[in-house]
Coordinates of C-alpha atoms in Angstrom, one line a residue:
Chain A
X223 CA 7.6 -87.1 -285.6
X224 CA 5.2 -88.8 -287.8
X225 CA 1.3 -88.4 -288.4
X226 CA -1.0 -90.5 -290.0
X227 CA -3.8 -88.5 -292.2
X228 CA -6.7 -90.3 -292.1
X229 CA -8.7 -89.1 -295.3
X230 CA -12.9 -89.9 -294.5
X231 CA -15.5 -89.2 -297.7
X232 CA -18.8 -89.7 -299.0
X233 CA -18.2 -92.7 -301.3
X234 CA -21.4 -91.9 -303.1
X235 CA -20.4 -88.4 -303.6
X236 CA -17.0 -89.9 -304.7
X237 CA -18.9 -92.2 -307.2
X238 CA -21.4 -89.7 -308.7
X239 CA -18.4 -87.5 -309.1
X240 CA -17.9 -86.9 -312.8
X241 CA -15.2 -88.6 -315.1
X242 CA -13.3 -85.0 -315.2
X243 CA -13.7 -83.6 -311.8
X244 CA -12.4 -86.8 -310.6
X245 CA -9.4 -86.6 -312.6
X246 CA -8.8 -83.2 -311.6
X247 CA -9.0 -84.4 -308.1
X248 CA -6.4 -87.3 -308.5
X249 CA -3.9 -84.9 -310.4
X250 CA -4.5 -82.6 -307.7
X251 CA -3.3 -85.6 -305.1
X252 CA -0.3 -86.2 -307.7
X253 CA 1.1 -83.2 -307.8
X254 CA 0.3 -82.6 -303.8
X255 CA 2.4 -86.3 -303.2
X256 CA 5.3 -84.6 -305.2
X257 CA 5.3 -81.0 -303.1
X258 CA 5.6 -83.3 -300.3
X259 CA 8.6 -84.8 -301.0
X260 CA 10.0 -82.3 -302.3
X261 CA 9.5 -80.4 -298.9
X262 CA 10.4 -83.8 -296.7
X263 CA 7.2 -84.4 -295.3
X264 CA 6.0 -87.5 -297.2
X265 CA 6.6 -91.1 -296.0
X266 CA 3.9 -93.0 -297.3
X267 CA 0.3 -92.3 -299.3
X268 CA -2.5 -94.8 -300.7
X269 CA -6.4 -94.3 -302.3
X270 CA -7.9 -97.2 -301.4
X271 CA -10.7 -99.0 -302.9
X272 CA -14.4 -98.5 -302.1
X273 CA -15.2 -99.5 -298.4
X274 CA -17.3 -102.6 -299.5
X275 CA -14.2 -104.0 -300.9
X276 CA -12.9 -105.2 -297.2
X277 CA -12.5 -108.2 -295.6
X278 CA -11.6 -108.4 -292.2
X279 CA -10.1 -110.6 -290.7
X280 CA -10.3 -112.0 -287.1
X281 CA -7.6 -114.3 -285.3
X282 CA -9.3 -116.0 -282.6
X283 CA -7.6 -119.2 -280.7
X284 CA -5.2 -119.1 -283.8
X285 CA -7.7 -119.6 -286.2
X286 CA -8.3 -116.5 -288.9
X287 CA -11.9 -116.1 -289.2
X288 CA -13.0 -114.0 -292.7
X289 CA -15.9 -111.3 -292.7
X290 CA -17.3 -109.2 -295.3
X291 CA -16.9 -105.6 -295.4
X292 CA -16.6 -103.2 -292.7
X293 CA -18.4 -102.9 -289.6
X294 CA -19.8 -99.4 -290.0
X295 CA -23.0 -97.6 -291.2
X296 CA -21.8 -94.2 -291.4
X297 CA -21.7 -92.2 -294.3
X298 CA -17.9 -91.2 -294.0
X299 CA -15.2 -94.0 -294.9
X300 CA -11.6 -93.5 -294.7
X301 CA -10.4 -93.6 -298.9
X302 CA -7.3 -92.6 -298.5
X303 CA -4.1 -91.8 -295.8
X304 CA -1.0 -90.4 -295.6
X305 CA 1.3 -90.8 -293.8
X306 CA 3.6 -87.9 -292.8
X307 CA 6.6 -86.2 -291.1
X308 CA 6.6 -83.1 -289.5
X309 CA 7.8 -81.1 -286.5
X310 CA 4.6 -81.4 -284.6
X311 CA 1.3 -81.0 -284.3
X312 CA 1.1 -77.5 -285.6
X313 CA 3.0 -78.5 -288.7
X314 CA 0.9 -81.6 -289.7
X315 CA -2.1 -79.7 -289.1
X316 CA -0.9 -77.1 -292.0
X317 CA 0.3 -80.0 -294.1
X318 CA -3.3 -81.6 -293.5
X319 CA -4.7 -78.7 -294.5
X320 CA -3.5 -78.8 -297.7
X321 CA -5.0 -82.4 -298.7
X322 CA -6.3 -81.9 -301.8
X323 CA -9.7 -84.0 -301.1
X324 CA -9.5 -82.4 -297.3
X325 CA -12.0 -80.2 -298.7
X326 CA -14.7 -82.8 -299.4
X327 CA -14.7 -84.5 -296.5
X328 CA -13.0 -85.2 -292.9
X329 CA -9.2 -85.8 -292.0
X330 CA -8.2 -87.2 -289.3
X331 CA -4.4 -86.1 -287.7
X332 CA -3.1 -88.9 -285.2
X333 CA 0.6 -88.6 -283.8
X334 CA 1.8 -92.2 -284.6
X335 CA 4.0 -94.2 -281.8
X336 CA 7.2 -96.0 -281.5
X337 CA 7.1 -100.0 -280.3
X338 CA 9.2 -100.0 -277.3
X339 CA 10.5 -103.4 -276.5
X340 CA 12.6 -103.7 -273.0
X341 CA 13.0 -99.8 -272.9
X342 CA 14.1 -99.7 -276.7
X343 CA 11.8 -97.4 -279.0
X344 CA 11.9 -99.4 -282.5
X345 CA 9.8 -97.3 -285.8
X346 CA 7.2 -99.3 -286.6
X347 CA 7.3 -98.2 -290.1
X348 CA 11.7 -99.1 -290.3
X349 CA 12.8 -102.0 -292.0
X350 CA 16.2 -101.7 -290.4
X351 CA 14.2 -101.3 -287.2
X352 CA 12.7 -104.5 -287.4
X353 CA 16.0 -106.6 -288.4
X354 CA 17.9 -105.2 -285.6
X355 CA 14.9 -106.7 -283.4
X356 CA 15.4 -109.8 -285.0
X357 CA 18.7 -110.3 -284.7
Chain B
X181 CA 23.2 -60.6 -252.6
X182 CA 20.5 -61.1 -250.2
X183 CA 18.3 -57.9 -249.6
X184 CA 18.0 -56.8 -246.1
X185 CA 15.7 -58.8 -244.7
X186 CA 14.1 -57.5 -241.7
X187 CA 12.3 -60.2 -239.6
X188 CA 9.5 -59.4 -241.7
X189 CA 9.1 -63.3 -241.8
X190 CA 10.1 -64.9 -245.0
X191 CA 7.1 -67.2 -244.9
X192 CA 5.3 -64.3 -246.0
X193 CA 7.6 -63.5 -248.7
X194 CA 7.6 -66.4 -250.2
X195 CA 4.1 -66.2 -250.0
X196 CA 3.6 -63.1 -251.8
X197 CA 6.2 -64.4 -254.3
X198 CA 4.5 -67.4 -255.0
X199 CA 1.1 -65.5 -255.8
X200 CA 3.0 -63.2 -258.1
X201 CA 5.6 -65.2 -259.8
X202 CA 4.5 -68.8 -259.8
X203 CA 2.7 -68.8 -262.9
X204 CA 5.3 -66.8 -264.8
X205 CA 8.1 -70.1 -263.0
X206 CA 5.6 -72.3 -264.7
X207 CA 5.7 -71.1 -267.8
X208 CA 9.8 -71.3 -268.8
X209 CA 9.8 -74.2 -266.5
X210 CA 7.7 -76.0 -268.8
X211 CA 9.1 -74.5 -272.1
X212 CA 13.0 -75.4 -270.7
X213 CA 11.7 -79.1 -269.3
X214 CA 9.0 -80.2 -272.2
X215 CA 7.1 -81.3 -269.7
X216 CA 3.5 -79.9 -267.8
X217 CA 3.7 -82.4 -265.3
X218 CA 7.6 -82.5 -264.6
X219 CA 7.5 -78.8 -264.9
X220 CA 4.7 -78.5 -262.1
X221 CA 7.0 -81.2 -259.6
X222 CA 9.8 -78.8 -260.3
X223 CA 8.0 -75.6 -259.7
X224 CA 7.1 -77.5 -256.2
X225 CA 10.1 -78.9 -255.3
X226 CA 11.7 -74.8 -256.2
X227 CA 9.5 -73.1 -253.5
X228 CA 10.2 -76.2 -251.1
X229 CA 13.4 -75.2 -251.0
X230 CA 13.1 -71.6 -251.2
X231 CA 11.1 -72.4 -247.8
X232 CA 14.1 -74.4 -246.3
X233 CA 16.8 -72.3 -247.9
X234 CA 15.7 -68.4 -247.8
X235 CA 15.2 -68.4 -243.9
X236 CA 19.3 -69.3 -243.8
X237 CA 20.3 -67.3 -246.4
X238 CA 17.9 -64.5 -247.4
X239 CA 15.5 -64.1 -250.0
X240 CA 17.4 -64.2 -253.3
X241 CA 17.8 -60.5 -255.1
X242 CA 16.0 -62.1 -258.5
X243 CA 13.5 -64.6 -256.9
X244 CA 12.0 -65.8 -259.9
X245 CA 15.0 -66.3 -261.6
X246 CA 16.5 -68.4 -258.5
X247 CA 13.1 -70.8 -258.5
X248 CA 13.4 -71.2 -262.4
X249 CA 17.4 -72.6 -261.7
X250 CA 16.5 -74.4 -258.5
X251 CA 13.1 -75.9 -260.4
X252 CA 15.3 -77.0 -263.5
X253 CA 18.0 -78.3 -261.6
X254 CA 15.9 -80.3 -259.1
X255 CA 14.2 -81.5 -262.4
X256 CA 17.3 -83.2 -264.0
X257 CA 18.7 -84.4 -261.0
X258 CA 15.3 -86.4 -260.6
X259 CA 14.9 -86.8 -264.2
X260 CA 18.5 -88.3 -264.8
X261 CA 17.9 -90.7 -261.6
X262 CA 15.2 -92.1 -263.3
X263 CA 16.7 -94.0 -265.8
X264 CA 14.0 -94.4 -268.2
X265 CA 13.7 -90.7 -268.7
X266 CA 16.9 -90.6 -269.8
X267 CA 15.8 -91.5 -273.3
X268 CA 13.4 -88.9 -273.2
X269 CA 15.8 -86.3 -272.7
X270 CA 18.0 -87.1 -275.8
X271 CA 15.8 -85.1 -278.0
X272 CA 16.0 -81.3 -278.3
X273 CA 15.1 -80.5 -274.4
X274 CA 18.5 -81.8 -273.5
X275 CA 20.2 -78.8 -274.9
X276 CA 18.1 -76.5 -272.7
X277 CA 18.3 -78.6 -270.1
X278 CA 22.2 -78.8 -270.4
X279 CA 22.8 -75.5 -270.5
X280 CA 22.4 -74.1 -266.8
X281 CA 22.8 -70.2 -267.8
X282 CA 19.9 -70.5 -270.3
X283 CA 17.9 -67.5 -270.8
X284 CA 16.2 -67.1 -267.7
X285 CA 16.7 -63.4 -266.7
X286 CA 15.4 -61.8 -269.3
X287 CA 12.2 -60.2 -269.0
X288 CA 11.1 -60.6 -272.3
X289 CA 11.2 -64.3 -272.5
X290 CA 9.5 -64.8 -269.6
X291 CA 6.4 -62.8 -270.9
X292 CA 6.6 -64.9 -274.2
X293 CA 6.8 -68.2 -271.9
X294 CA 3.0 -66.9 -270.5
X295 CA 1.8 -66.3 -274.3
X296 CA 3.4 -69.7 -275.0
X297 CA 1.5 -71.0 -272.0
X298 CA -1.9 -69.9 -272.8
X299 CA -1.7 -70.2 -276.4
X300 CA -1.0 -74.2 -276.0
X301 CA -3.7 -74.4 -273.0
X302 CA -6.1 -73.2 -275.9
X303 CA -4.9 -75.3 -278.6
X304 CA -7.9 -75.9 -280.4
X305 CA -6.8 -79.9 -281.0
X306 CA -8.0 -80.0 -277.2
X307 CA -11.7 -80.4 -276.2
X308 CA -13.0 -76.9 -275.1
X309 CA -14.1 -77.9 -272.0
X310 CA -10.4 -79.7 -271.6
X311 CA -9.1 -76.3 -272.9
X312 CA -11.1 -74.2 -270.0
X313 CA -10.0 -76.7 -267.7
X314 CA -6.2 -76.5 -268.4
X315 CA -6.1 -72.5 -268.5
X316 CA -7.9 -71.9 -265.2
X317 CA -5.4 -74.8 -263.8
X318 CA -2.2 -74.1 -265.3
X319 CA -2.4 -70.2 -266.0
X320 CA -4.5 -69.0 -263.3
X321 CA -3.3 -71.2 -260.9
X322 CA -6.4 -72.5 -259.5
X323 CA -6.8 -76.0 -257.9
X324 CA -8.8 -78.6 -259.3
X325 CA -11.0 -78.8 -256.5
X326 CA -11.4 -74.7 -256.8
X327 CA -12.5 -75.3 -260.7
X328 CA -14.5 -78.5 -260.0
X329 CA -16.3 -76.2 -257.6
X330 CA -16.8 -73.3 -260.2
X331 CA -17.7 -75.5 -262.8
X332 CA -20.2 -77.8 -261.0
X333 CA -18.0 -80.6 -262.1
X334 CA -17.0 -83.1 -260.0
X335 CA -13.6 -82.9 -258.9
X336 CA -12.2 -86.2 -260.5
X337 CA -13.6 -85.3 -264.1
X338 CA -11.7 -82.3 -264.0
X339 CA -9.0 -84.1 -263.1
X340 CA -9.3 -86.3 -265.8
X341 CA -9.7 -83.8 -268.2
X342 CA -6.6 -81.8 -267.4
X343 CA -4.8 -85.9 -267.5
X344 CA -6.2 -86.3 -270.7
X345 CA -5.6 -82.6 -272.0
X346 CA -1.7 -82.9 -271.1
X347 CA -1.4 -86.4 -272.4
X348 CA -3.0 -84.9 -275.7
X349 CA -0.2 -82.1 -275.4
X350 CA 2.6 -84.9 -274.7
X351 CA 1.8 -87.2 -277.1
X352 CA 0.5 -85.4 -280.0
X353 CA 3.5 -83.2 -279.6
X354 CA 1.4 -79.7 -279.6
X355 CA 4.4 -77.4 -280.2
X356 CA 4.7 -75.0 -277.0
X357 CA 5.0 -71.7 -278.9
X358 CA 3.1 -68.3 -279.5
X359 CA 1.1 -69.0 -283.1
X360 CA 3.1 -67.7 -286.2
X361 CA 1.6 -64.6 -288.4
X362 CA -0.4 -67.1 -290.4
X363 CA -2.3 -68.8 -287.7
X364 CA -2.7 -66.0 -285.0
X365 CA -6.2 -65.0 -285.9
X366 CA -7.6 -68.1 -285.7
X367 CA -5.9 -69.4 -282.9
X368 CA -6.2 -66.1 -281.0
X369 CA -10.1 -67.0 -281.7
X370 CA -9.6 -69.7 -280.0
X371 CA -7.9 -68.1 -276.9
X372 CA -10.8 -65.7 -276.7
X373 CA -13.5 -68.0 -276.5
X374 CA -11.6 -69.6 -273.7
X375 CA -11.4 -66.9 -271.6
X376 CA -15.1 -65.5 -272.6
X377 CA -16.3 -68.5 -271.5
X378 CA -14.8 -68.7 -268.4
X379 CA -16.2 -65.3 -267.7
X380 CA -19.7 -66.2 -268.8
X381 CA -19.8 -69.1 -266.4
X382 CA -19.4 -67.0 -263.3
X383 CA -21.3 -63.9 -265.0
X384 CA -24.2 -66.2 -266.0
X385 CA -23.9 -68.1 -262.8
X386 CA -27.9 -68.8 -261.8
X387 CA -26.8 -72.3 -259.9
X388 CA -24.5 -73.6 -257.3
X389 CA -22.0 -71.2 -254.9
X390 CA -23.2 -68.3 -257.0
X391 CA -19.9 -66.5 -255.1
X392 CA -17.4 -69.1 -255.8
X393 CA -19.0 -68.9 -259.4
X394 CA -18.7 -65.3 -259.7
X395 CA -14.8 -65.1 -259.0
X396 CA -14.4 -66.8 -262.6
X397 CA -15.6 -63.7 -263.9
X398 CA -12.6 -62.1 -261.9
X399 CA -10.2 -64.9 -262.9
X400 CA -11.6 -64.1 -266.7
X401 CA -11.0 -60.1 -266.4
X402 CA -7.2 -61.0 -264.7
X403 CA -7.0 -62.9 -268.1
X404 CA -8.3 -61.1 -270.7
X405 CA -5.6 -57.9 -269.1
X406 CA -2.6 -60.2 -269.1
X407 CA -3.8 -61.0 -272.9
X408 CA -3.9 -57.7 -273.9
X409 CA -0.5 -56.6 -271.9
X410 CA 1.2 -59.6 -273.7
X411 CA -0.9 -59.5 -277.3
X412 CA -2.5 -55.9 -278.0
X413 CA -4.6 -57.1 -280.5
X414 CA -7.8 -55.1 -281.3
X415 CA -10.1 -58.4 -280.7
X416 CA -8.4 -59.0 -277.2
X417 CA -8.8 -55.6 -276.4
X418 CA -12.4 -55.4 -277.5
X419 CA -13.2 -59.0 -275.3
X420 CA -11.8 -57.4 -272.3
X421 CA -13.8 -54.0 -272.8
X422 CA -16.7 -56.5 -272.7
X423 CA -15.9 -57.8 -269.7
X424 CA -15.2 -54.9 -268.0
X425 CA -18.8 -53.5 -269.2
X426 CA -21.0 -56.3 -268.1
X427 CA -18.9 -56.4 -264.7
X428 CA -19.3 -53.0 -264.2
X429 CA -23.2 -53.7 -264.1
X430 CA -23.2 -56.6 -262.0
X431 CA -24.5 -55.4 -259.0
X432 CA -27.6 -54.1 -260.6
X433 CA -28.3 -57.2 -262.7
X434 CA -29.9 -59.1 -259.5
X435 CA -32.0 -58.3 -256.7
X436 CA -29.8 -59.5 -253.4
X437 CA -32.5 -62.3 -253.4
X438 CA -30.9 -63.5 -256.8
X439 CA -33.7 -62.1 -258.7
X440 CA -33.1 -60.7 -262.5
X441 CA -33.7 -57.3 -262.7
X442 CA -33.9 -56.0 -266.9
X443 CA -31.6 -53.4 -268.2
X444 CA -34.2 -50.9 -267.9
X445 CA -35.0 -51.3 -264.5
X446 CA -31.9 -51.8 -263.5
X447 CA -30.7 -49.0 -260.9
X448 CA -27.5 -47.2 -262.8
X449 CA -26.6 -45.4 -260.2
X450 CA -24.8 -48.2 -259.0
X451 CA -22.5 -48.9 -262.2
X452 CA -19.3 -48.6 -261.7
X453 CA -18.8 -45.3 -263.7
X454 CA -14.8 -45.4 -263.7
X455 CA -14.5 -48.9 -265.0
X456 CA -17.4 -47.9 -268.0
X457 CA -14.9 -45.3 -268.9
X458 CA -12.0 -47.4 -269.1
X459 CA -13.5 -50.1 -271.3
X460 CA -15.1 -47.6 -273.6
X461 CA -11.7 -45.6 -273.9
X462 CA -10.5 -49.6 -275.0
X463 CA -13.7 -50.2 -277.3
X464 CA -12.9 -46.7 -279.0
X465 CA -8.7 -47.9 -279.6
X466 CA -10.2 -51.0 -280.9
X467 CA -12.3 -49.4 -283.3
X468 CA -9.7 -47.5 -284.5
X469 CA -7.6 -50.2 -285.7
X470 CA -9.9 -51.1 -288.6
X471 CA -9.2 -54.9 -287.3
X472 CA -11.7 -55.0 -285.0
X473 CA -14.0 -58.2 -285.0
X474 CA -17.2 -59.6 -283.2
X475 CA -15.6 -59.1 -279.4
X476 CA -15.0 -55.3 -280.0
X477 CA -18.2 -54.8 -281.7
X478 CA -20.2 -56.6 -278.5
X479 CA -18.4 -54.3 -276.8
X480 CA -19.2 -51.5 -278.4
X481 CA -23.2 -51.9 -278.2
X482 CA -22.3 -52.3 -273.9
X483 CA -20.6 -49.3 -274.0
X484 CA -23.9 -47.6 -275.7
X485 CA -26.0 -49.1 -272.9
X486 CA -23.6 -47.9 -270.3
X487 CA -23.0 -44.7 -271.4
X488 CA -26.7 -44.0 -271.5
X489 CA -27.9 -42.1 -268.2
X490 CA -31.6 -43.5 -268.1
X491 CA -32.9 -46.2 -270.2
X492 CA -35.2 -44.2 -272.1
X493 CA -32.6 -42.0 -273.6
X494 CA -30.9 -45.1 -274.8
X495 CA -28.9 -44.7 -278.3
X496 CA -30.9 -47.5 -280.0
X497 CA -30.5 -46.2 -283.9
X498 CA -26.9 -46.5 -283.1
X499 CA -27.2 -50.2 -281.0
X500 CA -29.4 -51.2 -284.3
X501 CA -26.7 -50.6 -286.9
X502 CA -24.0 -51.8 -284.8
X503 CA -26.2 -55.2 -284.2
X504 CA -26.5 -54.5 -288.6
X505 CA -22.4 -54.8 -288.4
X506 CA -22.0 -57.6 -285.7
X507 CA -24.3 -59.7 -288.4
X508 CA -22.1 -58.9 -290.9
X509 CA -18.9 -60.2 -289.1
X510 CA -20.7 -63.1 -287.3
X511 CA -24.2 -63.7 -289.0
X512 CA -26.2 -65.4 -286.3
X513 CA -29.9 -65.9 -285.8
X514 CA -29.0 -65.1 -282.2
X515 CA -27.5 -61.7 -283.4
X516 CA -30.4 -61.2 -285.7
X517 CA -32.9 -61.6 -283.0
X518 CA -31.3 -58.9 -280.5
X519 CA -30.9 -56.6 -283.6
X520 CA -35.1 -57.1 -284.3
X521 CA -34.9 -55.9 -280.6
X522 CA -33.1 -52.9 -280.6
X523 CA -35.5 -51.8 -284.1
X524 CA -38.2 -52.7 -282.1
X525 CA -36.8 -50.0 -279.1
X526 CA -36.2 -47.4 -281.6
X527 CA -39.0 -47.6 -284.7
X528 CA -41.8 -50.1 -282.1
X529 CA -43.1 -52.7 -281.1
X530 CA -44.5 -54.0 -284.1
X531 CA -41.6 -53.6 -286.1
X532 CA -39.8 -55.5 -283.7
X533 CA -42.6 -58.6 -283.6
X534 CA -42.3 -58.8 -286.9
X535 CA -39.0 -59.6 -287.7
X536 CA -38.8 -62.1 -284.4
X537 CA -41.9 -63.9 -286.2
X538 CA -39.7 -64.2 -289.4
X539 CA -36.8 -65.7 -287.3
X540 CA -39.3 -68.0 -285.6
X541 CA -40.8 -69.1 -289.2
X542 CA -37.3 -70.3 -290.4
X543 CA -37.4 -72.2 -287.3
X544 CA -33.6 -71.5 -286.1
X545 CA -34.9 -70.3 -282.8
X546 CA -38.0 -72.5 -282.2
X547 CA -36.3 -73.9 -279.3
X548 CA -34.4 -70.7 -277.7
X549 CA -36.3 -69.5 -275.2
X550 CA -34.9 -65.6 -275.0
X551 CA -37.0 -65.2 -278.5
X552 CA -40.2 -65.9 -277.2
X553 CA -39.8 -63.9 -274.4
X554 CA -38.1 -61.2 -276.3
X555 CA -41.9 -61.4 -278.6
X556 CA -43.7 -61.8 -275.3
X557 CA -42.1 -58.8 -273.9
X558 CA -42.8 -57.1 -277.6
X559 CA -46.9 -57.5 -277.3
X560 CA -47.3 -57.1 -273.6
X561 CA -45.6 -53.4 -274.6
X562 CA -48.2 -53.2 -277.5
X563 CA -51.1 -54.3 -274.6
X564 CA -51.6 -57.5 -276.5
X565 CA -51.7 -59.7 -273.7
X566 CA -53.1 -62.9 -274.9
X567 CA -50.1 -63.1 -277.4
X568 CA -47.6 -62.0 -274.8
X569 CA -49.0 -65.0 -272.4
X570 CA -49.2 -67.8 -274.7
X571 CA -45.4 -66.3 -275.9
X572 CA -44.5 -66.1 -272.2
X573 CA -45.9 -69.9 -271.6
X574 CA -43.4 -71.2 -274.3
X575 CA -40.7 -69.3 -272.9
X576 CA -41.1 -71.0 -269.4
X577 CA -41.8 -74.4 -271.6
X578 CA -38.2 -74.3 -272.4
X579 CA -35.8 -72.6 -269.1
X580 CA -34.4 -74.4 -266.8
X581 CA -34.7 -73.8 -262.8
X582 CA -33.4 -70.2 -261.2
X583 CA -33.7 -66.9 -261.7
X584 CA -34.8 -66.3 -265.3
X585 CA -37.8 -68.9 -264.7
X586 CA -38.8 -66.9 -261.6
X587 CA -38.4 -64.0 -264.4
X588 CA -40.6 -65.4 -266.8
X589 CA -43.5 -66.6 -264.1
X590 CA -43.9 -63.0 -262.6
X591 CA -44.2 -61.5 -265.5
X592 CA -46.4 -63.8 -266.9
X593 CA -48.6 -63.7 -264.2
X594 CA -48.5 -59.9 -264.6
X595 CA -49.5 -60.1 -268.3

């Protein structure tokens, strides 16, 4: 079963960070990507970009409309995910744990779902998945 | 082979068996279907047909083991006639499922399914209140209507929860399993706070069907001795040697018009002597194992109270430096304020005023109204009863209806 790990920090503790703590961090986060797959549990990972570097984007009557930035004025934005495998909740809980930045802020564990189409349960996240769909 | 069944009618058997076995059903039902809610519709549709079936053919020598079969049978015959569970049951269940002579006998598994039961009712991924919700529902077997009633919930809110709390379960995929070495302690935490709080709200009870209310504390005790037959472990063992302490005082905490009588006046004659012995017998094997925690220390200072014949010749050096190690384990400015207490009982008042006025000035207990009548209790000892009534006054400021407010007024108007 898969889990997204939703990673929430401060982004103005994450910018007054210093130059070597935050390399420390992100070689942390390196090494942490390889343990995963090494141990099967890693399917995907990002860092993202400071919050203020969104757009979002709304589809109305088929016409995309463009806003700046998010929506939110709380102090926690999500900088990071992974996404994982593991047994189940127990297990993604311990693999959360471990999140090298976990400490600094909040993570968020969320079971992720198949798309069922006529009583068919397609990944979201398989390539192969969507191809057989489209064929 | 059926046992002899006399015309003792088997209504009443299956009665009795349903009282002491359902639960335990529940438990492998649910491990061997995956399922709470298929689990519970099997568990149903078992003692329908133990009704229909035993009359004819006697009560089964291994009942439980008969409604676990009949229950997971009925289950996959329903399950497999619904076609669009049959995807569902490709995953690991199927093998359980598949396998009709699975484990069912043993005695041993079946006491792990009730760990495994309770363990995932707790799981702290589930709201507390969802988590209290679930145990009393699925472990103790109570109705929704019976915990809406307890709970002073209305009846479709706990239903929601216990929806919400199983859909969590389902879709989340929170493993049904007793927690591994690693994880026990905190998740046994977690179990413990469950069932103190379901104690607390019938021991506390100062609203509603106060006797309705007080059979949680029962339903809490039934709990915390299946914990400790299943999971011996020095904090479950210390939480139920709590219970058992403050239950054994429950008649003399209350007038019969519902009015709070304090430990001092209260009349110990009519403690329940045997009970204090057993939980102190359970405080002192806890104690012993050098893994005690907060629960087992609680305990401990109850069992000092209890054990004491008359409230003046109350151990309060030794209540003080057990309060000294609670702090230690679980620093709390609640803990720190019944500690200032108990120095106040055994070196004064004034001692005592003291260190509550230091509490007060960080301001962590501004709002809790036991300090202020802990202070105003303090100076109305010491004759200072300007203090103890402006004290008093802010105590009132901040209860709510019932008993402890009636508390506060008397003795206020007495100060």
């Amino acid at each position: 079963m898969r889990y997204l790990c939703l990673i929430y920090l401060d982004e103005r503790e994450l910018a007054a960070m210093p130059q070597k703590e935050m390399d420390a961090l992100n070689a942390r986060h390196l090494r942490f990507n390889e343990e995963l797959v090494a141990s099967g549990h890693f399917v995907e990972a990002e860092a993202l970009q400071p919050a203020a570097s969104t757009t979002a984007i709304r589809v109305r009557n088929g016409k995309p409309s463009l806003t700046d930035g998010p929506f939110t004025e709380t102090k926690e934005m999500v900088a990071g995910f992974y996404v994982i495998e593991a047994r189940d909740l127990n297990e993604a809980i311990q693999v959360a744990a471990r999140i090298p930045s976990a400490p600094l802020g909040t993570v968020e564990v969320r079971p992720c779902r198949d798309l069922e189409v006529g009583g068919v349960a397609y990944k979201a996240s398989s390539k192969s998945g969507g191809r057989i769909f489209n064929s | 082979m059926p046992s002899a069944a006399a015309p003792l009618s088997v209504a009443e058997a299956v009665d009795s068996i349903y009282r002491a076995e359902s639960r335990r059903v529940l438990a492998t039902l649910i491990r061997q279907l995956g399922d709470f809610d298929v689990a519970e519709e099997a568990l149903h549709e078992a003692f329908v047909a133990a009704v229909e079936q035993w009359p004819r053919d006697g009560v089964p020598e291994n009942p439980r083991a008969w409604l676990v079969t009949t229950g997971r049978f009925k289950a996959i015959d329903r399950l497999r006639r619904r076609s669009k569970h049959e995807v569902a049951l490709e995953d690991e269940h199927a093998e359980a499922i598949a396998d009709p002579a699975a484990g069912v006998d043993d005695a041993e598994g079946v006491e792990d399914d009730r760990l495994r039961l309770i363990f995932t009712c707790c799981h702290p991924a589930l709201a507390p209140e969802a988590q209290v919700a679930l145990t009393l529902r699925e472990v103790c077997g109570l109705t929704t209507e019976e915990i809406a009633r307890a709970h002073l919930a209305p009846a479709p809110t706990v239903a929601q929860r216990i929806v919400r709390a199983k859909a969590k379960i389902r879709d989340a995929r929170i493993p049904y399993e007793v927690p591994g070495r690693g994880e026990l302690g905190a998740r046994l935490e977690s179990v413990l706070r469950v069932i103190y709080l379901v104690f607390n709200e019938g021991y506390l009870a100062s609203s509603g069907d106060a006797l309705t209310r007080h059979d949680l504390s029962g339903e809490a005790i039934r709990l915390g001795k299946l914990l400790v037959e299943l999971l011996p472990e020095p904090e479950a063992v210390g939480l139920l040697a709590l219970m058992l302490l403050h239950d054994a005082r429950r008649a003399s905490r209350t007038t019969p018009q519902g009015e709070l009588v304090p430990l001092e006046d209260q009349d110990r004659s009519s403690w329940n002597r045997a009970q204090i012995a057993d939980a102190a017998r359970l405080v002192e094997a806890s104690l012993a194992s050098g893994r005690f925690g907060p629960y087992a220390i609680q305990a401990a200072i109850a069992a000092v109270h209890a054990e004491a014949p008359d409230a003046a010749s109350t151990d309060w050096a030794q209540i003080a430096g057990l309060y000294g190690v609670l702090l230690e384990l679980s620093p709390s400015p609640v803990v720190e304020l019944n500690q200032a207490v108990a120095i106040a009982m055994r070196d004064g008042p004034e001692a005592g005023i003291a260190r509550i006025d230091a509490i007060l000035e960080r301001g962590e207990l501004a709002d809790y109204h036991l300090a202020h009548a802990a202070r105003a209790d303090l100076c109305r000892r010491l004759g200072r009863s300007e203090e103890a009534r402006a004290s008093y006054r802010k105590a009132l400021a901040l209860t709510g209806q019932g008993p402890e407010r009636r508390f506060l007024e008397k003795r206020l108007a007495e100060s």
